[in-house]
CSV table of N, CA and C in Angstrom, one decimal:
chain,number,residue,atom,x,y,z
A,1,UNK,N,0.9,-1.2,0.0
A,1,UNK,CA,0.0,0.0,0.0
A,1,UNK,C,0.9,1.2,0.0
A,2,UNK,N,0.6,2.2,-0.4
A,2,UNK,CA,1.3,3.4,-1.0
A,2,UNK,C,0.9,4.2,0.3
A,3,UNK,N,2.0,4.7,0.9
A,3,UNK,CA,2.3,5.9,1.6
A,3,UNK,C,1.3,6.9,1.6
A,4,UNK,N,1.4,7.4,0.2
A,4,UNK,CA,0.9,8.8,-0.2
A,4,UNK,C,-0.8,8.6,-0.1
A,5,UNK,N,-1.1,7.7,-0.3
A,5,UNK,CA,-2.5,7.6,-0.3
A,5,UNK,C,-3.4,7.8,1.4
A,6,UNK,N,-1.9,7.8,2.3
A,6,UNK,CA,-2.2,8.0,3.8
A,6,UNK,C,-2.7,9.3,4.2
A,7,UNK,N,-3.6,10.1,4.7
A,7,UNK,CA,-3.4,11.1,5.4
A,7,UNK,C,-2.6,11.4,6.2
A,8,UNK,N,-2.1,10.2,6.6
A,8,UNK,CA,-1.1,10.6,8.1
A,8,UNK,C,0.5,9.6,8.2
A,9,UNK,N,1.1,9.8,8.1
A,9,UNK,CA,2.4,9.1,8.0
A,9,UNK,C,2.4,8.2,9.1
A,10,UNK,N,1.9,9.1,10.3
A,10,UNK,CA,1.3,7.7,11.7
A,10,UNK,C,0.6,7.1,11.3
A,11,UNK,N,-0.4,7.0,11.1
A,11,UNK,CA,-1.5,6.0,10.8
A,11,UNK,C,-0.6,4.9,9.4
A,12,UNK,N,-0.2,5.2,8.7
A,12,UNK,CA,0.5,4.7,7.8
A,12,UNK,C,1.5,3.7,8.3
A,13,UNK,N,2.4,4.2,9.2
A,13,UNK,CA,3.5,3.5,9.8
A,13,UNK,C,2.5,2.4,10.6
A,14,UNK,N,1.3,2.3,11.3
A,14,UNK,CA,1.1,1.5,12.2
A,14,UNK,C,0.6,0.6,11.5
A,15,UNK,N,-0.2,1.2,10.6
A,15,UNK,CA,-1.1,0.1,9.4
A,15,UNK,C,-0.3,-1.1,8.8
A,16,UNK,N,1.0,-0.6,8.4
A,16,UNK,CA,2.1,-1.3,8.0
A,16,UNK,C,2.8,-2.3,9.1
A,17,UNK,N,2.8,-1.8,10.3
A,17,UNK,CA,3.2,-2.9,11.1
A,17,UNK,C,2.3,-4.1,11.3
A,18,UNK,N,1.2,-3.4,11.3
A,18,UNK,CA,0.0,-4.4,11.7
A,18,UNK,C,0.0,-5.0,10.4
A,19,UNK,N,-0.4,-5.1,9.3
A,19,UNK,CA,-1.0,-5.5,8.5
A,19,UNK,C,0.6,-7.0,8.3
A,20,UNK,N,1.8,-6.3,8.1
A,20,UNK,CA,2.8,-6.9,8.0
A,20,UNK,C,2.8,-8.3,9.0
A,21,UNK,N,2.1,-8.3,10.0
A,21,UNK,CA,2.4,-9.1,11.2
A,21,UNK,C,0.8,-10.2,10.8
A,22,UNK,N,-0.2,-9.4,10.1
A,22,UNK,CA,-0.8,-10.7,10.0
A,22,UNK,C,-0.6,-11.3,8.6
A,23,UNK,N,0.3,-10.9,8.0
A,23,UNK,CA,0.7,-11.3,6.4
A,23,UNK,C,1.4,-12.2,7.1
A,24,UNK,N,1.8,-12.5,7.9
A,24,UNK,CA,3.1,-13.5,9.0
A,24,UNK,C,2.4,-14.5,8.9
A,25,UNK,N,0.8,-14.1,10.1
A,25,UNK,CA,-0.2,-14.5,10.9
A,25,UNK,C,-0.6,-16.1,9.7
A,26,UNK,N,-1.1,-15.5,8.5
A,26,UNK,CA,-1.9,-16.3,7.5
A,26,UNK,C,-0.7,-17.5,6.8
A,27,UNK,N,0.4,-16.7,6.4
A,27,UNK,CA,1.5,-17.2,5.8
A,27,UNK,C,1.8,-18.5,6.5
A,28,UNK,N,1.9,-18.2,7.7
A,28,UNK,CA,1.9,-19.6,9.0
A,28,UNK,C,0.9,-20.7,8.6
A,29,UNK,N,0.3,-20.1,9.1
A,29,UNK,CA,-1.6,-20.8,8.7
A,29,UNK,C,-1.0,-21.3,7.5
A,30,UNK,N,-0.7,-21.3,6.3
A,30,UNK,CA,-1.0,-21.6,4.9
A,30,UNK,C,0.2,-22.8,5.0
A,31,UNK,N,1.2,-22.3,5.7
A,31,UNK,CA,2.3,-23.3,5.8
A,31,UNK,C,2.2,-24.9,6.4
A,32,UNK,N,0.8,-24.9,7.4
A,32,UNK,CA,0.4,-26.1,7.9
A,32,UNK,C,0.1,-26.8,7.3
A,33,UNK,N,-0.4,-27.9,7.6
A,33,UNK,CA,-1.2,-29.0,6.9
A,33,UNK,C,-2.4,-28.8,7.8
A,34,UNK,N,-3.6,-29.2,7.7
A,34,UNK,CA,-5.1,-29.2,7.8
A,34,UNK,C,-4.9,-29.5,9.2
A,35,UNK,N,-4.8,-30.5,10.0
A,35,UNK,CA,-4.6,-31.3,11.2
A,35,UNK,C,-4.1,-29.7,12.2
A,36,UNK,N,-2.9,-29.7,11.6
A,36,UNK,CA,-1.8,-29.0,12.8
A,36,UNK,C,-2.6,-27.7,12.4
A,37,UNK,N,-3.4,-26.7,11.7
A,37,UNK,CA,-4.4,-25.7,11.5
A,37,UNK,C,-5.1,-25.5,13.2
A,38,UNK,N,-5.6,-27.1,12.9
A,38,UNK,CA,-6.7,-27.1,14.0
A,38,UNK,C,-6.4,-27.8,15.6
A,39,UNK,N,-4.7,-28.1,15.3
A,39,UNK,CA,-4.4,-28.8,16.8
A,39,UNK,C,-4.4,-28.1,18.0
A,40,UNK,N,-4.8,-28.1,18.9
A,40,UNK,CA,-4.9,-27.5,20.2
A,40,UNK,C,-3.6,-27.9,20.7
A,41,UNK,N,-2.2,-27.1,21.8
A,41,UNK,CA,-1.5,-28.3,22.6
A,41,UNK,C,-2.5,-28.3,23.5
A,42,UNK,N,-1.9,-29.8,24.3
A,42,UNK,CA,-2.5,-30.3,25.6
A,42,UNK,C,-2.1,-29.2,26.8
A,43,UNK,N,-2.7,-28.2,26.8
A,43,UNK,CA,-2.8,-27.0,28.1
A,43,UNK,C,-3.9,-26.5,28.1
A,44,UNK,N,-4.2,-26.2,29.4
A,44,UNK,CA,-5.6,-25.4,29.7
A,44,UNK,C,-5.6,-24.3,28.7
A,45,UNK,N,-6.5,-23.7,28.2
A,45,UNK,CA,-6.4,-22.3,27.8
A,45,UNK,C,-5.8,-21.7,26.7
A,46,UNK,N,-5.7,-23.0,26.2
A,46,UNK,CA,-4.5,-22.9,24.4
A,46,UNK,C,-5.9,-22.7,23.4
A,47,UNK,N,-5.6,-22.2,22.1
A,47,UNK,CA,-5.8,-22.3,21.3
A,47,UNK,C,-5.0,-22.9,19.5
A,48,UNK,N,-6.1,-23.3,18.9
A,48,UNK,CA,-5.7,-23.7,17.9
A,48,UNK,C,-4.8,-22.5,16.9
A,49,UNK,N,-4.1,-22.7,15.5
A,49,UNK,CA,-3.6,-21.7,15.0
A,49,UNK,C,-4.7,-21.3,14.3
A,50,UNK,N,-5.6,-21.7,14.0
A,50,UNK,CA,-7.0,-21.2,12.6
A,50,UNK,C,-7.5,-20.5,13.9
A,51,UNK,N,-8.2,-21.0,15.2
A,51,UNK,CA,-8.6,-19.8,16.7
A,51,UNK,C,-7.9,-18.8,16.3
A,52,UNK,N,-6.9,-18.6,16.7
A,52,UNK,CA,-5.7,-17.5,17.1
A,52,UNK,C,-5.6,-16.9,15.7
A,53,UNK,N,-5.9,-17.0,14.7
A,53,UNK,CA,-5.8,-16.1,13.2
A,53,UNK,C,-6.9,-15.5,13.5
A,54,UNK,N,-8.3,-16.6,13.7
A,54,UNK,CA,-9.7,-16.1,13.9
A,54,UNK,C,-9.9,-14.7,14.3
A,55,UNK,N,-9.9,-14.7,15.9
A,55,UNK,CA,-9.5,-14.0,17.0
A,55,UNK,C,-8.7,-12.4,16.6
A,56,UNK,N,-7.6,-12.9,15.9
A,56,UNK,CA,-6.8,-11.8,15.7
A,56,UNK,C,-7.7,-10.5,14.6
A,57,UNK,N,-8.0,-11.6,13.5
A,57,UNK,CA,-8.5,-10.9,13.0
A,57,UNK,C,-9.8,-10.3,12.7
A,58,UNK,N,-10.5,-10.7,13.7
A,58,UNK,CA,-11.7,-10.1,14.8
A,58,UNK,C,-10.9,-8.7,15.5
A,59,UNK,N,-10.2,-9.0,16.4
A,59,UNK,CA,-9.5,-8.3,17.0
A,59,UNK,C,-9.1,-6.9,16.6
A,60,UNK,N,-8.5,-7.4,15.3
A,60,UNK,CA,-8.1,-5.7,14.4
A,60,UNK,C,-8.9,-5.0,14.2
A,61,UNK,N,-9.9,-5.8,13.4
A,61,UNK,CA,-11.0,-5.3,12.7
A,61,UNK,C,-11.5,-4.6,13.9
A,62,UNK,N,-12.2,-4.9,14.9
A,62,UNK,CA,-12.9,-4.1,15.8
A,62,UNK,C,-12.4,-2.8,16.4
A,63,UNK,N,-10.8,-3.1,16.5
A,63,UNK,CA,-10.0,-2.0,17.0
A,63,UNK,C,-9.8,-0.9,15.7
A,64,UNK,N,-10.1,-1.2,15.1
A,64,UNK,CA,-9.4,-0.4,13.5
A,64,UNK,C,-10.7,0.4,13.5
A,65,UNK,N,-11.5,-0.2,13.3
A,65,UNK,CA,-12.6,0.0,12.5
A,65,UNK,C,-14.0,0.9,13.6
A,66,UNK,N,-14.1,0.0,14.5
A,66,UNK,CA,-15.2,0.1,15.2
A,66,UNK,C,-14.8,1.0,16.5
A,67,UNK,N,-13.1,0.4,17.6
A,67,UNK,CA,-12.9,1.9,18.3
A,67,UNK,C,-12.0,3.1,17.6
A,68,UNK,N,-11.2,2.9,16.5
A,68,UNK,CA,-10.7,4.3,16.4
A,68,UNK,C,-11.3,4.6,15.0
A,69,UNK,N,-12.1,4.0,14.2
A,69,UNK,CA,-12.9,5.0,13.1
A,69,UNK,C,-14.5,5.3,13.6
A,70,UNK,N,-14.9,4.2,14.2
A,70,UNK,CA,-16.3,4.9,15.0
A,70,UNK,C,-17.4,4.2,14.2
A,71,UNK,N,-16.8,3.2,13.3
A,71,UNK,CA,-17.6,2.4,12.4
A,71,UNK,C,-18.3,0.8,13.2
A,72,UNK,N,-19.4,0.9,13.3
A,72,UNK,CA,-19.5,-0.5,14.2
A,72,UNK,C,-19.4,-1.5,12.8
A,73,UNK,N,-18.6,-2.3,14.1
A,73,UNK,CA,-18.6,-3.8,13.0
A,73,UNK,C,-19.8,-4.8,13.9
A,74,UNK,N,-20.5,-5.4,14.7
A,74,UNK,CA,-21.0,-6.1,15.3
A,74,UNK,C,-20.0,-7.2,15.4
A,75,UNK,N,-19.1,-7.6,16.7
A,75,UNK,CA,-18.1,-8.4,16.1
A,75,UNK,C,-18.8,-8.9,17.5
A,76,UNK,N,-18.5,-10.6,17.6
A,76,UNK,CA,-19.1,-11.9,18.5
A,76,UNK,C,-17.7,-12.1,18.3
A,77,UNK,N,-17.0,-11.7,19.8
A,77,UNK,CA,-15.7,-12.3,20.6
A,77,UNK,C,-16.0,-13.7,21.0
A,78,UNK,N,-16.8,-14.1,21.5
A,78,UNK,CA,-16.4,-15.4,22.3
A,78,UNK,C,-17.0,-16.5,20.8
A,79,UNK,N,-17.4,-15.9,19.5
A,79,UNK,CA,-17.4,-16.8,18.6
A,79,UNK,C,-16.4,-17.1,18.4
A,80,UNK,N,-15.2,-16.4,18.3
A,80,UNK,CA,-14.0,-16.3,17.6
A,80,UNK,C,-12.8,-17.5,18.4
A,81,UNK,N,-13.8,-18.1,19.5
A,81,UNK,CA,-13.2,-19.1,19.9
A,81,UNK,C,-13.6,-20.5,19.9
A,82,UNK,N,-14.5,-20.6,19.5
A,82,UNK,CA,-14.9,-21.9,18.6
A,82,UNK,C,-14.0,-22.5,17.3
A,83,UNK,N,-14.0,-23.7,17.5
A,83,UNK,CA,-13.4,-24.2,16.9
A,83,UNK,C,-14.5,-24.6,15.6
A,84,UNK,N,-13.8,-23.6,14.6
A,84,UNK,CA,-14.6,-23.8,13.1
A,84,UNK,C,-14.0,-25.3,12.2
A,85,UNK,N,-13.6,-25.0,11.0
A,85,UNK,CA,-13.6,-26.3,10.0
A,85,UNK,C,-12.7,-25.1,9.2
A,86,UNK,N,-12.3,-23.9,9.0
A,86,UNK,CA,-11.8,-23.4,8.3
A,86,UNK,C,-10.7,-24.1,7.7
A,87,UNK,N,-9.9,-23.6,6.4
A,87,UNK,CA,-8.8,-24.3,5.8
A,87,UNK,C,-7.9,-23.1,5.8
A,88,UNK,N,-6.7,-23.3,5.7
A,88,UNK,CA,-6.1,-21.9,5.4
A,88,UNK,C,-6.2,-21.3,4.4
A,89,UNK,N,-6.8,-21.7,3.1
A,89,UNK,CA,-7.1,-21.1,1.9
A,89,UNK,C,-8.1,-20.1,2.3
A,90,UNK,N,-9.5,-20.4,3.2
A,90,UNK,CA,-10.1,-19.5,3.8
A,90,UNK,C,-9.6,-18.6,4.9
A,91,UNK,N,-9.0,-18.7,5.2
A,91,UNK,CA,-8.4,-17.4,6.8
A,91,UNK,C,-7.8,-16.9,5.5
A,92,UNK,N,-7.1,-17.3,4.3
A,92,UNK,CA,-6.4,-15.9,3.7
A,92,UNK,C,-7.2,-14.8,3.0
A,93,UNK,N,-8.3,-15.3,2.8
A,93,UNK,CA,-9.6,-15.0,2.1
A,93,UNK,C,-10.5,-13.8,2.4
A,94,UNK,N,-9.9,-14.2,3.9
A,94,UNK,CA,-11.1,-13.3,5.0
A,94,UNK,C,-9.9,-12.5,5.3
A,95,UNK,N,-8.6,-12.3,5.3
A,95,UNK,CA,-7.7,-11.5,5.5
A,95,UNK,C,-7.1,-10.7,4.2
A,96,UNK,N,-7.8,-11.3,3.1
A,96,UNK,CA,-7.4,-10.6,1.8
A,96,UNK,C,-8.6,-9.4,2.1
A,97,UNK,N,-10.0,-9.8,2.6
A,97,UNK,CA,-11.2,-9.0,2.4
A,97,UNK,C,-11.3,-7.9,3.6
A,98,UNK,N,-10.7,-8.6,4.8
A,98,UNK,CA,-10.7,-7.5,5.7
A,98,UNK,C,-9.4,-6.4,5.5
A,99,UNK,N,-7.9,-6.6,4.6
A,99,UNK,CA,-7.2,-5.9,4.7
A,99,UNK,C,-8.1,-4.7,4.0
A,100,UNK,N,-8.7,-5.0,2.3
A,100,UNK,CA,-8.9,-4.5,1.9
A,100,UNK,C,-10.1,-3.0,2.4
A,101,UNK,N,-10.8,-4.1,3.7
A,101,UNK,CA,-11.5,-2.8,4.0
A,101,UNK,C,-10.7,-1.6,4.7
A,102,UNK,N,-9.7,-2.3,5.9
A,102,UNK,CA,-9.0,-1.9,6.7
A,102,UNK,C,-8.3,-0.3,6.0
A,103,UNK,N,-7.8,-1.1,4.5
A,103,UNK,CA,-7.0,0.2,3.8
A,103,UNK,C,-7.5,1.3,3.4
A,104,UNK,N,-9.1,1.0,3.2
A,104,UNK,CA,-9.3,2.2,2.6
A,104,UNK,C,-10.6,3.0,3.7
A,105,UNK,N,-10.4,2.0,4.8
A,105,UNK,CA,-10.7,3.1,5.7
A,105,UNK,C,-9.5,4.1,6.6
A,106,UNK,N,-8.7,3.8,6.1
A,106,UNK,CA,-8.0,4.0,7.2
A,106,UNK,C,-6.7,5.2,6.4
A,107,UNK,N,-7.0,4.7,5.2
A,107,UNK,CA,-6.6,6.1,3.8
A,107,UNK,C,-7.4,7.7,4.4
A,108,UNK,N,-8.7,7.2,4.6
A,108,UNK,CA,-9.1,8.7,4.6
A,108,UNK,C,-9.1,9.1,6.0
A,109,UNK,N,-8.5,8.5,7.0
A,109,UNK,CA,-8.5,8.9,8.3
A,109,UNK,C,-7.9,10.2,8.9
A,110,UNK,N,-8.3,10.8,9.3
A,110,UNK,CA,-8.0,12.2,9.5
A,110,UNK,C,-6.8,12.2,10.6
A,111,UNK,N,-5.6,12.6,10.7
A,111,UNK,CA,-4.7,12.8,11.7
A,111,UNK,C,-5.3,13.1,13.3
A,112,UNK,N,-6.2,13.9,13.4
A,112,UNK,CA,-6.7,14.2,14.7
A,112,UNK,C,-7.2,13.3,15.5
A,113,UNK,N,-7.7,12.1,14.3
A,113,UNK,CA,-7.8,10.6,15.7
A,113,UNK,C,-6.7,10.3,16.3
A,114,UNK,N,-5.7,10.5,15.8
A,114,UNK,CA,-4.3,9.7,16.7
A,114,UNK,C,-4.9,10.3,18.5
A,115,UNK,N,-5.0,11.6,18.4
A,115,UNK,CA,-5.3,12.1,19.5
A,115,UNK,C,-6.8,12.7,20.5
A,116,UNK,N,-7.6,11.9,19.9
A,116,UNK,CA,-9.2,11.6,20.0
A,116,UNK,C,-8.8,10.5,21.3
A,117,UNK,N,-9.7,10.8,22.3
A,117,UNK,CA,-9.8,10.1,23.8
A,117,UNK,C,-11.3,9.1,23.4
A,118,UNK,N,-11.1,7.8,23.3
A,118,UNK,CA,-12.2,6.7,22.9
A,118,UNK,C,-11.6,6.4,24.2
A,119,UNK,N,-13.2,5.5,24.3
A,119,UNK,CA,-13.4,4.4,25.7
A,119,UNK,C,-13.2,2.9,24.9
A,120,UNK,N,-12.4,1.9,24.9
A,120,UNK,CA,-12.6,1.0,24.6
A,120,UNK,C,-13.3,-0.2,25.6
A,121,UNK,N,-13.8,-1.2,25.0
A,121,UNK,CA,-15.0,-1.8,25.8
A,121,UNK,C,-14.8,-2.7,27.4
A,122,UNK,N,-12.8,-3.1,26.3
A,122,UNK,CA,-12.0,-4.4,27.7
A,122,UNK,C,-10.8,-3.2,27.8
A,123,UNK,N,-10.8,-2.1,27.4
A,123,UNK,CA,-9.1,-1.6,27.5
A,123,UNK,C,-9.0,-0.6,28.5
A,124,UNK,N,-10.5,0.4,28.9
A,124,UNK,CA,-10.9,1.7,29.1
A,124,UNK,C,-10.5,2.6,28.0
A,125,UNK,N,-9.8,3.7,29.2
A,125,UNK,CA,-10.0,5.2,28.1
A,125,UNK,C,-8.7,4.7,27.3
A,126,UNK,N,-8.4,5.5,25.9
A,126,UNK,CA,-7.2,5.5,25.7
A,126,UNK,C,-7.3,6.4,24.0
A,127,UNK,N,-6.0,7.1,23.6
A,127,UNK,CA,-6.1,8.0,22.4
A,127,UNK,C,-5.9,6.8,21.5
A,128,UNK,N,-6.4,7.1,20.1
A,128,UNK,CA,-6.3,6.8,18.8
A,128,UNK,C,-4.9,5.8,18.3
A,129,UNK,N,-4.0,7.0,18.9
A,129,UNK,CA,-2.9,5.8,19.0
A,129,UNK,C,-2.3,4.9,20.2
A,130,UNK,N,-3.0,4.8,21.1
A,130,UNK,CA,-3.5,3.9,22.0
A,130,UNK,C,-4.2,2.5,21.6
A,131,UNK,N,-5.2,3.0,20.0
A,131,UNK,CA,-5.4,1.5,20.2
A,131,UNK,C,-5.4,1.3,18.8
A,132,UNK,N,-4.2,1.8,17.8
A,132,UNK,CA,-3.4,1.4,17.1
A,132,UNK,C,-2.2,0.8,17.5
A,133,UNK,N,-1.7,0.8,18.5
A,133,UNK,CA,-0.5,0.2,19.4
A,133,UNK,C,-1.7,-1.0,19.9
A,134,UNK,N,-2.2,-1.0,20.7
A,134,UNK,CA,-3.1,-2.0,21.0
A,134,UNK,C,-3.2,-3.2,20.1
A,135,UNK,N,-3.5,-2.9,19.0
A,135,UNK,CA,-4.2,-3.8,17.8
A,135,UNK,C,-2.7,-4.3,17.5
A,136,UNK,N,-1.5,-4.0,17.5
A,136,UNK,CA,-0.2,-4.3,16.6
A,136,UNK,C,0.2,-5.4,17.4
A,137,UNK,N,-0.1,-5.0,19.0
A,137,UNK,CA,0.8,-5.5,20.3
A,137,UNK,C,-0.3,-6.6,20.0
A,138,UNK,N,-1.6,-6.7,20.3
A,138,UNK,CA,-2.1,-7.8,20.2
A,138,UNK,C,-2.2,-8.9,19.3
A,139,UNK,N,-2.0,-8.6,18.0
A,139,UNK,CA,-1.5,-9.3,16.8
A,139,UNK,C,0.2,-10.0,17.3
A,140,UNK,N,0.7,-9.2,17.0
A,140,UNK,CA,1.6,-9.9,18.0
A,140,UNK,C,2.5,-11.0,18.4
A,141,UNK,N,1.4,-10.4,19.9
A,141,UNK,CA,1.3,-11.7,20.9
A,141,UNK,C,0.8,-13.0,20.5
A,142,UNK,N,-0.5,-13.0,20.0
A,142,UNK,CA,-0.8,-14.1,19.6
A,142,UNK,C,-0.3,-14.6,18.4
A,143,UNK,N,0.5,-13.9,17.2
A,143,UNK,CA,1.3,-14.8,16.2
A,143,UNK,C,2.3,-15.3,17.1
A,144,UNK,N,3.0,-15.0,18.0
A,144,UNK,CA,4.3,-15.9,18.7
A,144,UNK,C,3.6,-16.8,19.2
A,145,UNK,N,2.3,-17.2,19.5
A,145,UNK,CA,1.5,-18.4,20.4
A,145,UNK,C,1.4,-19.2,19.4
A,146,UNK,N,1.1,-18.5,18.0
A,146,UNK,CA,0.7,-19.3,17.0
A,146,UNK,C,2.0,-19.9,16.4
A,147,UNK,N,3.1,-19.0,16.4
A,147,UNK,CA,4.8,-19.9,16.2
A,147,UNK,C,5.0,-20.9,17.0
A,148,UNK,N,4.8,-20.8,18.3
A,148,UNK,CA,4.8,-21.7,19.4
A,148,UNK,C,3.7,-23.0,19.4
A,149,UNK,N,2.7,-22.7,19.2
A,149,UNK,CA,1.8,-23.9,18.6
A,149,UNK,C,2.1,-24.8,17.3
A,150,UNK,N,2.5,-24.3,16.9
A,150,UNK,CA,3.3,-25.1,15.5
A,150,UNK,C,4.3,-25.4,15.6
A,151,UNK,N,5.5,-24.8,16.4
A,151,UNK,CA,6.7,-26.1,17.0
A,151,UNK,C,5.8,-27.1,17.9
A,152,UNK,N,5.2,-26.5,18.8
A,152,UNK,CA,4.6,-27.9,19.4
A,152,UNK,C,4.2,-28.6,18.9
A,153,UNK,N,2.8,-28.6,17.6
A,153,UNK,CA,2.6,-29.5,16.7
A,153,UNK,C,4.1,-30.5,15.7
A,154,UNK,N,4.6,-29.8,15.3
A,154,UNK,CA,5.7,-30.8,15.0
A,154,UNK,C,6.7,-31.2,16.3
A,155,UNK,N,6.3,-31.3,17.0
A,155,UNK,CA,7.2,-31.7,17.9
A,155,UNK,C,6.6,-32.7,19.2
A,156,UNK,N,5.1,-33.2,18.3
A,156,UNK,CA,3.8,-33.6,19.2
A,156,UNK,C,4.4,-34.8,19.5
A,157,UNK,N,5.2,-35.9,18.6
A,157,UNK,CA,5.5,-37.1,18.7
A,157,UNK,C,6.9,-37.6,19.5
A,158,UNK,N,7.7,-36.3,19.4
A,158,UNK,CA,8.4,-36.5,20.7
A,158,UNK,C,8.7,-36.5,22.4
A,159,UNK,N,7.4,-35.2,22.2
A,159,UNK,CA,6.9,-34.9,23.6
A,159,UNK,C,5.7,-36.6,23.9
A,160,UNK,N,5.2,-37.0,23.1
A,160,UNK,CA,4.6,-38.1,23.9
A,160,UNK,C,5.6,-39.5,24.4
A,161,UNK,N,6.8,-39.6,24.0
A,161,UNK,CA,7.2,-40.3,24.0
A,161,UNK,C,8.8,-40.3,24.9
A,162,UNK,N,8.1,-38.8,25.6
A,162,UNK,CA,9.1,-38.7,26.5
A,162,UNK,C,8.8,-38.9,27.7
């Protein structure tokens, strides 16, 4: 995506980090086989990697879109942890379609949100670029869970037999 098409060289810089990190996010995903997509490890409170793309990209979208442009998405968090049937051909699909919105909302975004005071719903108060940092940091975190779940998956056969 072209710079110049940015209002804001901020908004641009963060769009780029974010967007870069779920191009990671899917790449991964696409790199599995179907199985390890949908393997849980054996720990309370894990997620599969198709979850954790899910989620993420719930995640952006709501932060992008719905707290710092003011656009509701209706987004169902605790759907986003269900374990679907997705393939990675689809999570790229839905990450091709949401980048696409992501960009060209976020083209005509006026510099004065960076500094607009929003209440987010689990974060509280926080400015514009509060929850463009937000959205990057939480992307993130969960792609390293999702690196980490995919060594574990390949590495399922020797942890049981240790």
């Amino acid at each position: 995506m072209e710079r110049e098409l940015f209002h804001s060289q901020e908004i641009w810089t963060f769009w780029e980090a974010i967007s870069a990190r779920l191009d990671d996010f899917v790449r991964l995903a696409t790199s599995i086989d179907q199985e390890g997509l949908h393997w849980q490890p054996p720990a309370e409170a894990t997620n599969s990697i198709a979850v954790l793309v899910v989620h993420t990209l719930g995640n952006v979208e709501e932060n992008l879109l719905e707290v710092f442009l003011h656009r509701s998405v209706g987004r169902n968090r605790d759907a986003e942890f269900i374990e679907g049937d997705f393939t990675a051909a689809e999570l790229q699909e839905k990450w091709d379609a949401l980048r696409t919105r992501l960009e060209h909302a976020l083209q005509s975004a006026p510099v004065d949100e960076l500094e607009i005071v929003r209440t987010h719903s689990r974060r509280g108060t926080m400015t514009g670029r509060g929850v463009l940092l937000s959205a990057a940091m939480h992307a993130s975190q969960h792609y390293g869970q999702a690196e980490l779940t995919r060594d574990l998956y390949g590495a399922r056969f020797s942890m049981a037999g240790s």
